[in-house]
Amino acid sequence: LSSFSFAAQDQSPWFAHYNPSAASKWAAALNRAGTMTPQMTSEELNNVTYGFSSACSGMTGSVPRVGWDGLCMNDAGEGVRGTDLVNAYAEGISIGASWNAELAYERARYMGAEFRRKGVKVALGPVIEPIGRTALNGRNMEGFGADPSLAGKLAAASVRGLQASVIASVKHFVGYEQELDRMPIGGNPVSVSSNINDKDMHELYLWAFQDAVAAGAASIMCSYNRVNQTYACENDAALNGLLKGELNFPGFVVSDWSGQHSGDSAAAGLDVAMPSSSYWDNGQLVAAVNNGTLSKERLLDMATRQLAASYYVFGDITSSPPNGYGLVTDYTAPHPLVDGRDPASKPNRLQQAIEGHVLVKNTNNALPLQKPKILSLFGYDGRAQMVNSPSSNTLSNYGWAFGTQVMNASVDTLLQAMVGGKGDILQSATGGTLFTGLGSGASTPAYISDPFSAISDRAYDDDTYLWWDFKSYEPQVSAISDACLVFVNDVSTEGVDRAGLADPVSDSLVLNVAAKCANTIVVIHNTYIRLVDAFYDHPNVTAIVYAHLPGQDSGRALVKLLWGDKSPSGKLPYTVAKNASDYGQLLHGSGTPVNNSQSDFSQPSLFDYRYFQANNIEPRFPFGFGLTYTTFTYGNITVSSTGFRNASTSPPNPNRRIPGGVKSLFDPLVSVSVTVTNSGSVDAAEVVQIYLQFPGEKTHLLRGFRKIEIPHGSTQEFAIDLSRRDLSRWDVTSQQWLLPNGTTTILVGASSADIRASAILTR
Ligand code: BGC
């Protein structure tokens, strides 16, 4: 794969690699860009390849002479970060828990429009990696959960939605699965090397990026780690080989911030260095062209890819509104009022928040609540934090959530840990309701609907009497409470992996309430896997809700679920174990803090539910699991597989390529259909999941899913197509996806462990 070379490309126009009929919009964009960039001088071309300081997270050089305004790039996946007059959408992990691609699309569409109105041209999201290989990864909440097919479909929907308005920069490519040693700083000479074999690379890590490229992603961000010993942002095999070669990616690759480590990154496939470049600035690329170490064609290509992305998404290279319009550096000073928000996004935002909640325990009919007379509320997470102020540290740099007081750590210690990429200090944000992740996954809310305010509103409607104590860890409890709600959280951020999968202080708070209240309902704003075995079996703990990170409509959504206006419909996008040790090697990222850390991705090769299956470990809650207020009855499945049986083993027409790779990989070969009846008494949505067990395999893996709302008493048909790639395995020898001979079992499940029907495919 590393044999890809620009020399070959130098012989032909930019778009020679792209099939003009299949990717005509790209071809047109590349064509137009290809007529513009030769009008730039070598110095101008050089200037557009790296970042200059601005109000944006990053801003590329411009060439006003030819109408190129450059690209304002800004975080992040949850909304426009660090500015005023924007919304805080639900975090990636909540969208993962929704299992709802239409919801993801609409969310991204509203979010993209906000970026655009604020003068951002490139939204730095969605996040595909980390994909949850390591349970304690501090950034798992930015992505969609621990499965390539789930992440791929939600990322593709997000790319389409964002790119209705702005360029999406899908991140972080590739093998970025731990924060430990992510940067060569703090006495650490090099970042961790993720050592990934070719098969796992294709089947687990590249998979979702392929979906994003096929969806038209116009930018990809390369990651901080090394891949097989070479930095991701100067990795010829990964960038030129896999991404631009095999996946036929026509857009531009931008480095993660300070993720560039050499000038050679240009030849290796990096197109833009952010937020600045000590390797390419001051005409260093011009010098490289002059001394023959970089081809002029490659320098042109670097700029062409950026302009093409702009033509592809905006139809133009001149910006309107101007770059950075509506981003602010000092909120205390007078500045123009640029409202990014669209009131029409409200129902979708609320729906994101609702669908991201997963109900995992519900006994004694604890939920939904029935007009409780006395309700008692406990836990530091039950009400909003005390401050939302326009200081640059909280708002501009790290997002509002940094105003939260973090247990055991001052903000300074936290920042120190972030910068060093080390330290195990984070557990719970005890300063208030956690509705967002931190770091570049932080969002900036317009307001916050916290559980307390939303429950107070409901108490007004229902004449419920409320007791509350959000302060004590051993609170007084009224013996005649109908129910006691306990709110805890589990915080995490970029730059540091989590200290543990549960924190003892929050666990004892739950147990202290449960000791005095027979109907204790636990709500956890969790960033990712949060163990509950400290209190799961307690007879007084009647219900447990993983609330995830719902964004600014957190409380409003929760009340709709707890009071039964809506049935829960979220399902876990990861596996919750009974013990942290059940994750084995997958608990921590590996490496040493001192030098040359290595993480062997084949030890083990499978992660999350496939690892649990392979090792016969019974989880507390399986991947794909979630309760609701109704019951679903699955009918028979029908499988139409004529195309599959007659299909050639290898993909036909290998030269017909679209962005995403060989076009025929995306052809549907099998169509699965199953009927599901809502046999209970309330309306609810079901997520039907299709897993495949390939010939000779012990484990099954997700390859399709669909979510549909079913009114009670009715039956709905779920039709799910499986593509050639879904049904294939990566063949290392022939370097292509091949349909396996033998028996493949199709498993239709309500979760990865709750299989309701199956069928056999043979070839
Ligand atoms: C993060 C990226 C982010 C960038 C710009 C980096 O530290 O890893 O995800 O987009 O900063 O803020």
PDB file of N, CA and C in Angstrom, residues 53 58-59 122 162 168 240 260 264 295 343 347 356 384-385 397 403 417-418 486 495 529 536 586 618 628 671 729 732:
ATOM      1  N   SER A  53      -2.876  32.665  13.178  1.00  0.00           N
ATOM      2  CA  SER A  53      -3.703  32.909  14.353  1.00  0.00           C
ATOM      3  C   SER A  53      -4.958  33.719  14.018  1.00  0.00           C
ATOM      4  N   GLY A  58      -8.696  27.295  13.982  1.00  0.00           N
ATOM      5  CA  GLY A  58      -7.603  27.325  13.019  1.00  0.00           C
ATOM      6  C   GLY A  58      -8.052  28.064  11.770  1.00  0.00           C
ATOM      7  N   MET A  59      -7.108  28.740  11.104  1.00  0.00           N
ATOM      8  CA  MET A  59      -7.450  29.531   9.915  1.00  0.00           C
ATOM      9  C   MET A  59      -6.321  29.397   8.899  1.00  0.00           C
ATOM     10  N   VAL A 122     -15.201  25.167   8.218  1.00  0.00           N
ATOM     11  CA  VAL A 122     -14.917  23.754   8.452  1.00  0.00           C
ATOM     12  C   VAL A 122     -15.288  23.403   9.891  1.00  0.00           C
ATOM     13  N   LEU A 162     -24.004  18.076   8.068  1.00  0.00           N
ATOM     14  CA  LEU A 162     -23.108  19.228   8.223  1.00  0.00           C
ATOM     15  C   LEU A 162     -22.822  19.872   6.881  1.00  0.00           C
ATOM     16  N   ALA A 168     -17.221  19.212   6.578  1.00  0.00           N
ATOM     17  CA  ALA A 168     -17.021  18.402   7.786  1.00  0.00           C
ATOM     18  C   ALA A 168     -15.599  17.855   7.774  1.00  0.00           C
ATOM     19  N   ASN A 240      -1.624   8.431   2.022  1.00  0.00           N
ATOM     20  CA  ASN A 240      -1.627   8.207   0.575  1.00  0.00           C
ATOM     21  C   ASN A 240      -2.145   6.818   0.227  1.00  0.00           C
ATOM     22  N   GLN A 260       1.637  17.815  13.551  1.00  0.00           N
ATOM     23  CA  GLN A 260       2.608  17.682  12.457  1.00  0.00           C
ATOM     24  C   GLN A 260       4.011  17.598  13.057  1.00  0.00           C
ATOM     25  N   ASP A 264       8.344  16.371   5.885  1.00  0.00           N
ATOM     26  CA  ASP A 264       8.053  15.247   4.986  1.00  0.00           C
ATOM     27  C   ASP A 264       6.566  14.915   4.938  1.00  0.00           C
ATOM     28  N   SER A 295       7.474  17.656  -5.236  1.00  0.00           N
ATOM     29  CA  SER A 295       7.095  18.031  -6.603  1.00  0.00           C
ATOM     30  C   SER A 295       6.165  19.237  -6.571  1.00  0.00           C
ATOM     31  N   PRO A 343     -34.469  28.739  15.628  1.00  0.00           N
ATOM     32  CA  PRO A 343     -35.489  28.225  16.552  1.00  0.00           C
ATOM     33  C   PRO A 343     -36.113  26.919  16.057  1.00  0.00           C
ATOM     34  N   PRO A 347     -37.253  21.168  18.345  1.00  0.00           N
ATOM     35  CA  PRO A 347     -37.775  19.799  18.513  1.00  0.00           C
ATOM     36  C   PRO A 347     -36.702  18.737  18.285  1.00  0.00           C
ATOM     37  N   GLY A 356     -31.001   9.845  23.601  1.00  0.00           N
ATOM     38  CA  GLY A 356     -29.676   9.475  24.121  1.00  0.00           C
ATOM     39  C   GLY A 356     -29.724   8.824  25.496  1.00  0.00           C
ATOM     40  N   ALA A 384     -27.881  22.759  37.907  1.00  0.00           N
ATOM     41  CA  ALA A 384     -26.819  23.332  37.085  1.00  0.00           C
ATOM     42  C   ALA A 384     -25.708  23.921  37.940  1.00  0.00           C
ATOM     43  N   GLN A 385     -24.559  24.028  37.363  1.00  0.00           N
ATOM     44  CA  GLN A 385     -23.443  24.664  38.049  1.00  0.00           C
ATOM     45  C   GLN A 385     -23.743  26.140  38.286  1.00  0.00           C
ATOM     46  N   ASN A 397     -11.964  28.913  25.495  1.00  0.00           N
ATOM     47  CA  ASN A 397     -10.987  27.871  25.257  1.00  0.00           C
ATOM     48  C   ASN A 397     -11.529  26.469  25.419  1.00  0.00           C
ATOM     49  N   GLY A 403     -16.250  25.439  33.772  1.00  0.00           N
ATOM     50  CA  GLY A 403     -16.653  26.172  34.955  1.00  0.00           C
ATOM     51  C   GLY A 403     -17.000  25.214  36.094  1.00  0.00           C
ATOM     52  N   ALA A 417      -2.826  18.352  33.257  1.00  0.00           N
ATOM     53  CA  ALA A 417      -2.985  16.955  32.866  1.00  0.00           C
ATOM     54  C   ALA A 417      -3.329  16.856  31.392  1.00  0.00           C
ATOM     55  N   MET A 418      -4.156  17.801  30.924  1.00  0.00           N
ATOM     56  CA  MET A 418      -4.542  17.772  29.511  1.00  0.00           C
ATOM     57  C   MET A 418      -3.342  17.952  28.629  1.00  0.00           C
ATOM     58  N   VAL A 486     -31.660  10.113  42.493  1.00  0.00           N
ATOM     59  CA  VAL A 486     -30.272  10.450  42.814  1.00  0.00           C
ATOM     60  C   VAL A 486     -29.541  10.740  41.514  1.00  0.00           C
ATOM     61  N   GLY A 495      -7.287  14.634  26.405  1.00  0.00           N
ATOM     62  CA  GLY A 495      -5.980  14.869  27.006  1.00  0.00           C
ATOM     63  C   GLY A 495      -5.651  13.964  28.169  1.00  0.00           C
ATOM     64  N   ILE A 529     -18.778   4.176  29.396  1.00  0.00           N
ATOM     65  CA  ILE A 529     -19.071   3.044  30.283  1.00  0.00           C
ATOM     66  C   ILE A 529     -18.970   3.472  31.745  1.00  0.00           C
ATOM     67  N   TYR A 536     -26.368  -2.062  41.834  1.00  0.00           N
ATOM     68  CA  TYR A 536     -27.343  -2.656  40.905  1.00  0.00           C
ATOM     69  C   TYR A 536     -28.313  -3.616  41.610  1.00  0.00           C
ATOM     70  N   LEU A 586      -8.149  -4.250  27.526  1.00  0.00           N
ATOM     71  CA  LEU A 586      -8.886  -3.164  26.869  1.00  0.00           C
ATOM     72  C   LEU A 586      -9.321  -2.083  27.848  1.00  0.00           C
ATOM     73  N   GLU A 618     -19.849 -12.697  30.740  1.00  0.00           N
ATOM     74  CA  GLU A 618     -21.220 -12.204  30.783  1.00  0.00           C
ATOM     75  C   GLU A 618     -21.226 -10.745  31.224  1.00  0.00           C
ATOM     76  N   THR A 628     -37.651  -0.270  27.653  1.00  0.00           N
ATOM     77  CA  THR A 628     -38.638   0.741  27.313  1.00  0.00           C
ATOM     78  C   THR A 628     -39.895   0.475  28.132  1.00  0.00           C
ATOM     79  N   SER A 671     -31.199  -8.470   1.417  1.00  0.00           N
ATOM     80  CA  SER A 671     -32.182  -7.614   2.043  1.00  0.00           C
ATOM     81  C   SER A 671     -32.885  -8.411   3.145  1.00  0.00           C
ATOM     82  N   ARG A 729     -15.259 -10.119   4.149  1.00  0.00           N
ATOM     83  CA  ARG A 729     -14.126  -9.995   5.070  1.00  0.00           C
ATOM     84  C   ARG A 729     -12.964  -9.429   4.275  1.00  0.00           C
ATOM     85  N   VAL A 732      -6.249 -10.238   3.312  1.00  0.00           N
ATOM     86  CA  VAL A 732      -4.931  -9.601   3.385  1.00  0.00           C
ATOM     87  C   VAL A 732      -4.083  -9.949   2.166  1.00  0.00           C
TER      88      VAL A 732
END
